[in-house]
Amino acid sequence: MSSCDTCVVRNRAICAGLDNQEIAALNTMGRRRAVSAGEPLIWEDDDSLLVANVIEGVLKLTTSTEDGREQIVGVAYPSDFIGRPFGQTSKASVVALTDARVCVFARNDFDRFAREHPELEHKLLERTLAELDRTRSWMMLLGRKTAPEKIATFLLEMSERLNETGCAVKLGPARRFSLPFSRQQVADVLGLTIETVSRQFTKLKNDGVIELPSRREVEILDRPALVSLAG
Amino acid sequence: MSSCDTCVVRNRAICAGLDNQEIAALNTMGRRRAVSAGEPLIWEDDDSLLVANVIEGVLKLTTSTEDGREQIVGVAYPSDFIGRPFGQTSKASVVALTDARVCVFARNDFDRFAREHPELEHKLLERTLAELDRTRSWMMLLGRKTAPEKIATFLLEMSERLNETGCAVKLGPARRFSLPFSRQQVADVLGLTIETVSRQFTKLKNDGVIELPSRREVEILDRPALVSLAG
DNA sequence: CGCCCGCCTTGACGGATATCAAAACGCGGC
DNA sequence: GCCGCGTTTTGATATCCGTCAAGGCGGGCG
């Protein structure tokens, strides 16, 4: 058994529809890799870029301007795909927010395998379409929402996302959760500054909408208020 | 011959890899439809949503808040796909910016056809990935760029996009082009107000970077300056 | 040809958020 | 337990851009 067995096998969302032989073939191509919090997932060779599948942890996809401004353009949770099959390099860089484990593939291998396995391509298409939808609704937030609305929307999304991807299957969104983001990273997601994020968090706490037990912990006290603030 | 023959056959990007018989099958499912400037492309039935392929013209995809703020989250040019195969309704509404012709498919028909034709799904995947890349670089613009940077980036993108999709095959980006957007729509793309857009256009004109022969026409006089302003 | 209406431009002003600065907090190491 | 450093919070001020309000331009129609 290769050390990467569980990488793909675990990923039900991707493997549904593939038979065991196909899954085994995928596994032999993939290499498991651990990335600790704060570390970049380096694309070792510009030409044979990698594709990766998140097994555990949360990673950020960012783009930056030359003068150092940063925008987080995507967040990858377990079972999400990272990278850009069938294309030239996308300019986003990938950094782990928490300790993470991923399964990486050489792009060429992956591309060939995908083209030979329509079922896999179909899954990739569905996921990419879903990601595009999410990204588009985030454009609305970035372009048209105010700081308080951005923060409220962010907290609601977090409470849903972190629940979906959590180990325990719970119904409904989480009431209390641990943010995988620092204040600065929250600012980079929302197109704000760290000071504005901090002030808005404090205001929500003072208004009794949320509680902040520690720097990374959030507890939602008044979800309807948050929904109404989200605009 | 169905009235929709040319819809799909023309679309080389999608049809490459499909044989004539497959293309014919696609054609019998599609229905050609004209949409004049300003008209919405209505999704007639919420459950059997449509997928469409742009033949000619430019359309906008927008999302709005309840209180009427609007954000353009995507722009569809000829050969682009609109709609959401394999999923529930995406909340974006589609409105033609110019007179347009599209080829519409019932979603269920289209989905079934796509699943039976991996080559088509592959093309869709490639296009969706490319669109996701574009959307992500737009997030950077919305979240982190200033108004002058947004305008400069927008003009450069327009000069490239309108050239690619123009009838005549020219090399390099267009120096002069006709915007398919009103000032308000430019504002809705960039997350600005119409007044700010207008002021920035005027400033670029006064600085000798662009010329504005008429309301919709733009001529780029100093591309390097624009590139430098784009950030 | 001239009028009218919608779109665009321009101006004055205010407010939301960025920027700059410093204090407070909290966590890990000694 | 205490110290030190990075992160967060808080405060004061600046600025960009949004808002409100008037014109001005141009295209279409009578």
Coordinates of C-alpha atoms (C1' of nucleotides) in Angstrom, one line a residue:
Chain A
M1 CA 0.0 0.0 0.0
S2 CA 1.3 3.4 -0.9
S3 CA 1.5 5.9 1.9
C4 CA -1.1 8.0 0.1
D5 CA -3.9 5.4 0.2
T6 CA -6.2 7.3 2.4
C7 CA -5.7 10.6 0.5
V8 CA -8.1 9.9 -2.2
V9 CA -10.1 7.0 -0.8
R10 CA -11.3 9.2 1.9
N11 CA -12.5 11.8 -0.4
R12 CA -15.9 10.5 -1.1
A13 CA -17.0 13.6 -3.0
I14 CA -14.4 13.0 -5.6
C15 CA -14.3 9.2 -5.7
A16 CA -18.0 8.5 -5.9
G17 CA -18.4 6.9 -9.3
L18 CA -14.9 5.6 -9.6
D19 CA -14.3 1.9 -9.1
N20 CA -11.7 0.5 -6.8
Q21 CA -9.2 0.0 -9.5
E22 CA -9.4 3.6 -10.6
I23 CA -9.1 4.8 -7.1
A24 CA -6.0 2.7 -6.7
A25 CA -4.5 4.2 -9.8
L26 CA -5.1 7.7 -8.5
N27 CA -3.5 6.8 -5.3
T28 CA -0.3 5.7 -6.9
M29 CA 0.0 9.1 -8.6
G30 CA -0.6 11.1 -5.5
R31 CA 1.9 11.9 -2.8
R32 CA 0.9 12.9 0.7
R33 CA 2.3 16.0 2.1
A34 CA 2.0 17.8 5.4
V35 CA 2.0 21.5 5.6
S36 CA 2.1 23.3 8.9
A37 CA 0.2 26.5 9.7
G38 CA 1.7 29.5 8.0
E39 CA 3.7 27.5 5.4
P40 CA 3.2 27.9 1.7
L41 CA 2.3 25.0 -0.5
I42 CA 5.1 25.5 -3.0
W43 CA 4.6 24.7 -6.6
E44 CA 7.9 23.1 -7.0
D45 CA 8.3 23.4 -10.7
D46 CA 6.6 26.2 -12.6
D47 CA 6.0 24.1 -15.7
S48 CA 4.8 20.8 -14.2
L49 CA 2.5 22.5 -11.7
L50 CA 0.7 20.6 -9.1
V51 CA -2.8 19.8 -8.3
A52 CA -3.7 19.0 -4.8
N53 CA -6.6 17.6 -2.8
V54 CA -7.1 18.8 0.8
I55 CA -7.3 16.0 3.3
E56 CA -7.3 17.9 6.5
G57 CA -6.9 21.6 7.5
V58 CA -7.7 24.9 5.9
L59 CA -5.6 26.8 3.3
K60 CA -5.8 30.2 1.8
L61 CA -5.5 31.2 -1.8
T62 CA -4.2 34.7 -2.2
T63 CA -3.1 37.2 -4.8
S64 CA -1.0 40.3 -4.1
T65 CA -0.1 43.5 -5.7
E66 CA 3.5 44.4 -6.2
D67 CA 3.3 46.9 -3.3
G68 CA 2.2 44.2 -0.9
R69 CA -1.5 44.5 -0.7
E70 CA -3.0 41.1 -0.3
Q71 CA -6.4 39.7 -1.1
I72 CA -7.6 36.2 -0.1
V73 CA -9.4 34.9 -3.1
G74 CA -10.4 31.5 -1.9
V75 CA -10.3 29.2 1.1
A76 CA -9.8 25.5 0.7
Y77 CA -11.3 23.0 3.2
P78 CA -11.0 19.3 3.4
S79 CA -12.0 17.5 0.1
D80 CA -11.5 20.7 -1.9
F81 CA -9.2 20.8 -4.9
I82 CA -6.3 23.2 -5.2
G83 CA -4.5 24.1 -8.4
R84 CA -5.3 24.5 -11.9
P85 CA -5.7 21.4 -14.1
F86 CA -5.6 21.8 -17.9
G87 CA -4.2 25.3 -17.8
Q88 CA -1.3 27.5 -17.4
T89 CA -0.3 28.7 -14.0
S90 CA -2.9 30.6 -12.0
K91 CA -1.2 33.3 -10.1
A92 CA -2.7 32.6 -6.7
S93 CA -0.3 31.4 -4.0
V94 CA -1.4 28.9 -1.4
V95 CA -0.6 29.0 2.3
A96 CA -1.8 26.8 5.1
L97 CA -3.9 28.5 7.7
T98 CA -3.9 25.6 10.1
D99 CA -1.7 22.5 10.0
A100 CA -2.9 20.6 7.0
R101 CA -2.4 17.4 5.0
V102 CA -2.9 17.4 1.3
C103 CA -2.4 14.9 -1.5
V104 CA -0.5 16.4 -4.4
F105 CA -0.4 15.2 -8.0
A106 CA 1.9 16.2 -10.8
R107 CA -0.3 18.2 -13.1
N108 CA 0.4 16.2 -16.2
D109 CA -0.3 12.9 -14.6
F110 CA -3.5 14.3 -13.1
D111 CA -4.7 15.8 -16.3
R112 CA -4.1 12.6 -18.2
F113 CA -5.9 10.6 -15.6
A114 CA -8.8 13.0 -15.5
R115 CA -9.3 12.9 -19.2
E116 CA -9.4 9.1 -19.1
H117 CA -12.0 9.2 -16.3
P118 CA -15.0 11.2 -17.2
E119 CA -16.6 10.5 -13.9
L120 CA -13.8 12.4 -12.2
E121 CA -14.0 15.2 -14.6
H122 CA -17.6 15.5 -13.9
K123 CA -17.0 15.8 -10.2
L124 CA -14.4 18.4 -10.8
L125 CA -16.8 20.4 -13.0
E126 CA -19.5 20.3 -10.3
R127 CA -17.1 21.5 -7.7
T128 CA -15.6 24.2 -9.9
L129 CA -19.1 25.5 -10.7
A130 CA -20.0 25.5 -7.0
E131 CA -16.8 27.4 -6.2
L132 CA -17.5 29.9 -9.0
D133 CA -20.9 30.5 -7.4
R134 CA -19.4 31.2 -4.0
T135 CA -16.7 33.4 -5.5
R136 CA -19.4 35.5 -7.3
S137 CA -21.4 36.0 -4.2
W138 CA -18.1 37.1 -2.6
M139 CA -17.7 39.7 -5.3
M140 CA -21.0 41.2 -4.2
L141 CA -19.7 41.5 -0.7
L142 CA -16.4 43.0 -1.8
G143 CA -17.9 45.5 -4.2
R144 CA -21.0 46.7 -2.5
K145 CA -21.2 45.8 1.2
T146 CA -20.2 48.0 4.1
A147 CA -17.8 47.0 6.8
P148 CA -20.5 45.9 9.2
E149 CA -22.2 43.9 6.5
K150 CA -19.0 42.3 5.5
I151 CA -18.2 41.2 9.0
A152 CA -21.7 39.8 9.6
T153 CA -21.7 37.9 6.3
F154 CA -18.3 36.5 7.1
L155 CA -19.3 35.2 10.5
L156 CA -22.4 33.6 9.1
E157 CA -20.4 31.9 6.4
M158 CA -17.8 30.7 8.8
S159 CA -20.4 29.2 11.1
E160 CA -21.8 27.2 8.2
R161 CA -18.5 26.2 6.5
L162 CA -16.8 25.1 9.6
N163 CA -19.7 23.0 10.5
E164 CA -20.0 21.3 7.1
T165 CA -16.4 20.4 7.2
G166 CA -16.2 19.4 10.8
C167 CA -15.8 15.8 11.7
A168 CA -19.0 15.4 13.6
V169 CA -22.1 15.6 11.5
K170 CA -24.3 18.2 13.1
L171 CA -27.4 19.7 11.7
G172 CA -27.5 23.5 11.1
P173 CA -24.8 26.0 11.4
A174 CA -22.4 26.1 14.3
R175 CA -23.2 28.4 17.2
R176 CA -19.7 28.5 18.4
F177 CA -16.5 27.9 16.4
S178 CA -12.8 28.5 16.2
L179 CA -11.7 30.8 13.4
P180 CA -8.9 29.5 11.2
F181 CA -8.0 33.2 10.5
S182 CA -6.1 35.9 12.3
R183 CA -7.6 39.4 12.3
Q184 CA -5.3 40.3 9.5
Q185 CA -6.4 37.4 7.4
V186 CA -10.1 38.2 8.1
A187 CA -9.2 41.7 6.8
D188 CA -7.6 40.1 3.7
V189 CA -10.7 38.1 3.0
L190 CA -13.1 41.1 3.3
G191 CA -11.0 43.8 1.7
L192 CA -10.7 45.8 5.0
T193 CA -7.9 46.7 7.3
I194 CA -7.1 44.9 10.5
E195 CA -8.2 47.9 12.6
T196 CA -11.6 48.0 11.0
V197 CA -12.1 44.3 11.5
S198 CA -11.1 44.6 15.2
R199 CA -13.5 47.6 15.7
Q200 CA -16.4 45.7 14.1
F201 CA -15.8 42.6 16.2
T202 CA -15.7 44.7 19.3
K203 CA -18.9 46.5 18.4
L204 CA -20.8 43.2 17.8
K205 CA -19.6 42.0 21.2
N206 CA -20.7 45.2 22.9
D207 CA -24.1 45.0 21.2
G208 CA -24.5 41.5 22.5
V209 CA -24.6 39.8 19.1
I210 CA -21.5 37.7 19.6
E211 CA -19.1 36.6 22.3
L212 CA -15.4 36.4 21.9
P213 CA -14.1 33.9 24.5
S214 CA -10.6 34.1 23.0
R215 CA -8.9 35.6 20.0
R216 CA -9.8 32.8 17.7
E217 CA -13.1 31.7 19.2
V218 CA -16.4 33.1 18.2
E219 CA -19.8 32.4 19.7
I220 CA -22.9 33.7 18.0
L221 CA -25.4 34.9 20.6
D222 CA -28.0 36.5 18.3
R223 CA -28.0 34.9 14.9
P224 CA -31.1 36.8 13.6
A225 CA -29.3 40.1 14.3
L226 CA -26.3 38.9 12.4
V227 CA -28.5 37.8 9.4
S228 CA -30.2 41.2 9.4
L229 CA -26.8 43.0 9.6
A230 CA -25.5 40.9 6.7
G231 CA -27.6 42.9 4.3
Chain B
M1 CA -32.4 21.8 -40.6
S2 CA -33.4 23.2 -37.3
S3 CA -33.3 27.0 -37.0
C4 CA -30.6 26.6 -34.4
D5 CA -28.0 24.9 -36.6
T6 CA -25.5 27.7 -36.5
C7 CA -25.8 28.2 -32.8
V8 CA -23.6 25.4 -31.7
V9 CA -21.8 24.6 -34.9
R10 CA -20.3 28.0 -34.9
N11 CA -19.0 27.6 -31.4
R12 CA -15.7 26.0 -32.2
A13 CA -14.4 26.2 -28.7
I14 CA -17.2 24.0 -27.5
C15 CA -17.6 21.7 -30.4
A16 CA -14.0 20.8 -31.0
G17 CA -13.8 17.1 -30.3
L18 CA -17.5 16.4 -30.9
D19 CA -18.3 14.6 -34.2
N20 CA -20.9 15.9 -36.6
Q21 CA -23.6 13.5 -35.3
E22 CA -23.1 14.8 -31.7
I23 CA -23.2 18.4 -32.9
A24 CA -26.4 17.7 -34.7
A25 CA -27.9 16.2 -31.5
L26 CA -26.9 19.2 -29.5
N27 CA -28.5 21.4 -32.1
T28 CA -31.9 19.7 -31.9
M29 CA -31.9 20.4 -28.2
G30 CA -31.0 24.1 -28.5
R31 CA -33.4 26.9 -29.3
R32 CA -32.1 30.1 -30.7
R33 CA -33.2 33.3 -29.0
A34 CA -32.7 37.0 -29.6
V35 CA -32.4 39.3 -26.7
S36 CA -32.3 43.1 -27.2
A37 CA -30.1 45.4 -25.3
G38 CA -31.4 45.9 -21.7
E39 CA -33.6 42.9 -21.8
P40 CA -33.2 40.1 -19.2
L41 CA -32.7 36.6 -20.3
I42 CA -35.5 35.1 -18.3
W43 CA -35.2 31.7 -16.8
E44 CA -38.7 30.7 -17.7
D45 CA -39.2 28.0 -15.2
D46 CA -37.4 27.9 -11.9
D47 CA -37.1 24.2 -11.8
S48 CA -36.0 23.3 -15.3
L49 CA -33.5 26.1 -15.5
L50 CA -31.8 26.9 -18.7
V51 CA -28.3 26.8 -19.9
A52 CA -27.3 29.1 -22.7
N53 CA -24.5 29.7 -25.1
V54 CA -23.8 33.2 -26.3
I55 CA -23.6 33.5 -30.1
E56 CA -23.4 37.2 -30.5
G57 CA -23.5 40.2 -28.1
V58 CA -22.5 40.8 -24.6
L59 CA -24.5 40.1 -21.4
K60 CA -24.0 40.9 -17.8
L61 CA -24.5 38.6 -14.8
T62 CA -25.5 40.5 -11.7
T63 CA -26.5 39.9 -8.1
S64 CA -28.3 42.5 -6.0
T65 CA -29.0 43.2 -2.4
E66 CA -32.6 43.7 -1.2
D67 CA -32.1 47.4 -1.0
G68 CA -31.1 47.7 -4.6
R69 CA -27.3 47.7 -4.7
E70 CA -26.1 45.9 -7.7
Q71 CA -22.8 44.2 -8.5
I72 CA -21.9 42.8 -11.9
V73 CA -20.3 39.4 -11.2
G74 CA -19.6 38.3 -14.7
V75 CA -19.7 39.3 -18.3
A76 CA -20.5 36.8 -21.1
Y77 CA -19.1 37.3 -24.5
P78 CA -19.7 35.2 -27.7
S79 CA -19.0 31.5 -27.1
D80 CA -19.3 31.8 -23.3
F81 CA -21.7 29.7 -21.4
I82 CA -24.4 31.1 -19.2
G83 CA -26.3 29.2 -16.5
R84 CA -25.6 26.5 -14.1
P85 CA -25.5 22.9 -15.3
F86 CA -25.8 20.2 -12.6
G87 CA -26.8 22.4 -9.8
Q88 CA -29.6 24.3 -8.2
T89 CA -30.3 27.8 -9.3
S90 CA -27.5 30.3 -9.1
K91 CA -28.9 33.6 -7.9
A92 CA -27.4 35.7 -10.6
S93 CA -29.7 37.4 -13.1
V94 CA -28.7 37.8 -16.8
V95 CA -29.3 41.0 -18.8
A96 CA -28.2 41.8 -22.3
L97 CA -25.9 44.8 -22.6
T98 CA -26.0 44.8 -26.4
D99 CA -28.4 43.2 -28.7
A100 CA -27.6 39.5 -28.4
R101 CA -28.3 36.1 -29.8
V102 CA -28.1 33.1 -27.6
C103 CA -28.7 29.4 -27.9
V104 CA -30.7 28.1 -24.9
F105 CA -31.0 24.6 -23.7
A106 CA -33.4 23.1 -21.1
R107 CA -31.1 22.3 -18.3
N108 CA -32.1 18.7 -17.9
D109 CA -31.5 17.9 -21.6
F110 CA -28.2 19.7 -21.5
D111 CA -27.1 17.9 -18.4
R112 CA -27.9 14.5 -19.8
F113 CA -26.2 15.3 -23.0
A114 CA -23.1 16.6 -21.3
R115 CA -22.8 13.5 -19.1
E116 CA -23.0 11.3 -22.2
H117 CA -20.3 13.4 -24.0
P118 CA -17.1 13.7 -21.9
E119 CA -15.5 15.8 -24.5
L120 CA -18.1 18.5 -23.9
E121 CA -17.8 18.2 -20.2
H122 CA -14.1 18.6 -20.5
K123 CA -14.5 21.9 -22.5
L124 CA -17.0 23.1 -19.9
L125 CA -14.5 22.4 -17.2
E126 CA -11.7 24.2 -18.9
R127 CA -13.9 27.2 -19.4
T128 CA -15.3 27.2 -15.9
L129 CA -11.7 27.1 -14.6
A130 CA -10.7 30.0 -16.7
E131 CA -13.7 31.9 -15.6
L132 CA -12.9 31.2 -12.0
D133 CA -9.4 32.5 -12.5
R134 CA -10.7 35.7 -14.0
T135 CA -13.3 36.1 -11.2
R136 CA -10.5 35.7 -8.6
S137 CA -8.4 38.4 -10.1
W138 CA -11.5 40.6 -10.1
M139 CA -11.8 39.9 -6.3
M140 CA -8.3 41.4 -5.9
L141 CA -9.5 44.5 -7.8
L142 CA -12.7 44.8 -5.7
G143 CA -11.1 44.3 -2.4
R144 CA -7.8 46.1 -2.6
K145 CA -7.6 48.5 -5.5
T146 CA -8.3 52.2 -5.4
A147 CA -10.7 53.9 -7.8
P148 CA -8.0 55.0 -10.2
E149 CA -6.5 51.5 -10.3
K150 CA -9.9 50.0 -10.8
I151 CA -10.6 52.2 -13.8
A152 CA -7.2 51.6 -15.4
T153 CA -7.5 47.8 -14.9
F154 CA -11.0 47.9 -16.4
L155 CA -9.9 49.8 -19.5
L156 CA -7.0 47.4 -20.1
E157 CA -9.2 44.4 -19.7
M158 CA -11.8 45.8 -22.0
S159 CA -9.3 46.5 -24.7
E160 CA -8.2 42.9 -24.5
R161 CA -11.5 41.2 -24.2
L162 CA -13.3 43.2 -26.9
N163 CA -10.5 42.4 -29.3
E164 CA -10.5 38.7 -28.6
T165 CA -14.2 38.5 -29.3
G166 CA -14.3 40.9 -32.2
C167 CA -14.9 39.6 -35.7
A168 CA -11.7 40.7 -37.2
V169 CA -8.7 38.8 -35.9
K170 CA -6.1 41.3 -34.9
L171 CA -3.0 40.8 -32.9
G172 CA -2.6 42.5 -29.5
P173 CA -5.1 44.5 -27.6
A174 CA -7.3 47.1 -29.2
R175 CA -6.2 50.7 -29.1
R176 CA -9.7 52.0 -29.6
F177 CA -13.0 50.3 -28.8
S178 CA -16.6 50.8 -28.0
L179 CA -17.7 50.0 -24.4
P180 CA -20.7 47.8 -24.1
F181 CA -21.3 49.4 -20.7
S182 CA -23.0 52.6 -19.5
R183 CA -21.2 54.6 -16.8
Q184 CA -23.5 53.1 -14.3
Q185 CA -22.7 49.6 -15.5
V186 CA -19.0 50.3 -15.3
A187 CA -19.6 51.4 -11.7
D188 CA -21.5 48.1 -11.0
V189 CA -18.5 46.1 -12.4
L190 CA -15.9 48.0 -10.3
G191 CA -17.8 48.5 -7.0
L192 CA -17.9 52.3 -7.4
T193 CA -20.5 55.0 -7.9
I194 CA -21.3 56.5 -11.3
E195 CA -19.8 59.9 -10.2
T196 CA -16.5 58.4 -9.3
V197 CA -16.3 56.5 -12.6
S198 CA -17.1 59.7 -14.5
R199 CA -14.5 61.7 -12.5
Q200 CA -11.8 59.1 -13.1
F201 CA -12.6 59.0 -16.9
T202 CA -12.3 62.8 -17.1
K203 CA -9.1 62.8 -15.2
L204 CA -7.5 60.2 -17.5
K205 CA -8.6 62.3 -20.5
N206 CA -7.2 65.5 -19.0
D207 CA -3.9 63.7 -18.3
G208 CA -3.7 62.6 -21.9
V209 CA -3.9 58.9 -21.1
I210 CA -7.1 58.3 -23.0
E211 CA -9.4 60.0 -25.4
L212 CA -13.2 59.9 -25.2
P213 CA -14.5 60.5 -28.8
S214 CA -18.1 59.8 -27.6
R215 CA -19.8 58.4 -24.5
R216 CA -19.2 54.8 -25.3
E217 CA -16.0 55.1 -27.3
V218 CA -12.6 54.9 -25.7
E219 CA -9.2 55.4 -27.3
I220 CA -6.1 54.5 -25.4
L221 CA -3.3 57.1 -26.0
D222 CA -0.8 56.0 -23.4
R223 CA -1.0 52.3 -22.6
P224 CA 2.1 52.2 -20.5
A225 CA 0.7 54.9 -18.3
L226 CA -2.5 52.8 -17.9
V227 CA -0.6 49.7 -17.1
S228 CA 1.4 51.6 -14.4
L229 CA -1.8 53.1 -13.0
A230 CA -3.5 49.6 -12.9
G231 CA -1.3 48.7 -9.9
Chain C
dC1 C1' -34.8 72.2 -36.6
dG2 C1' -35.6 72.4 -31.9
dC3 C1' -37.3 70.4 -27.8
dC4 C1' -37.1 66.9 -24.3
dC5 C1' -35.5 63.4 -21.6
dG6 C1' -32.0 60.4 -20.0
dC7 C1' -27.3 60.0 -19.3
dC8 C1' -23.2 62.0 -18.0
dT9 C1' -20.3 65.5 -15.8
dT10 C1' -19.1 68.7 -12.3
dG11 C1' -19.2 70.8 -7.7
dA12 C1' -19.6 71.0 -2.6
dC13 C1' -19.8 68.4 1.3
dG14 C1' -19.9 64.6 4.7
dG15 C1' -18.9 60.2 6.4
dA16 C1' -17.0 55.6 6.4
dT17 C1' -12.8 53.6 6.5
dA18 C1' -7.7 53.9 6.0
dT19 C1' -3.7 55.5 8.3
dC20 C1' -0.7 56.5 11.9
dA21 C1' 0.4 55.8 16.7
dA22 C1' 0.5 53.8 21.1
dA23 C1' -1.3 51.0 24.7
dA24 C1' -3.2 46.4 26.2
dC25 C1' -3.5 41.7 25.8
dG26 C1' -2.1 37.0 25.7
dC27 C1' 0.9 33.3 24.8
dG28 C1' 5.3 30.9 24.9
dG29 C1' 9.8 30.5 26.9
dC30 C1' 12.8 31.0 30.7
Chain D
dG1 C1' 5.6 33.5 37.9
dC2 C1' 7.5 36.8 35.1
dC3 C1' 9.3 38.6 30.9
dG4 C1' 9.2 39.7 25.9
dC5 C1' 7.3 39.8 21.6
dG6 C1' 3.7 39.5 18.3
dT7 C1' -1.2 40.3 17.8
dT8 C1' -5.1 42.9 18.9
dT9 C1' -7.4 46.7 20.5
dT10 C1' -8.1 51.5 21.0
dG11 C1' -7.6 56.4 19.9
dA12 C1' -6.7 60.5 16.9
dT13 C1' -6.5 62.2 12.4
dA14 C1' -6.5 62.1 7.3
dT15 C1' -8.4 60.9 3.0
dC16 C1' -10.9 58.8 -0.5
dC17 C1' -15.0 58.1 -2.1
dG18 C1' -20.0 58.3 -1.6
dT19 C1' -23.9 61.4 -1.3
dC20 C1' -26.6 65.2 -2.6
dA21 C1' -27.5 68.7 -5.9
dA22 C1' -27.1 71.3 -10.3
dG23 C1' -26.1 71.8 -14.7
dG24 C1' -24.6 70.2 -19.5
dC25 C1' -24.6 67.3 -23.4
dG26 C1' -26.5 64.5 -27.0
dG27 C1' -29.7 61.6 -29.3
dG28 C1' -34.3 60.7 -30.7
dC29 C1' -38.7 62.3 -31.9
dG30 C1' -42.1 65.5 -33.2

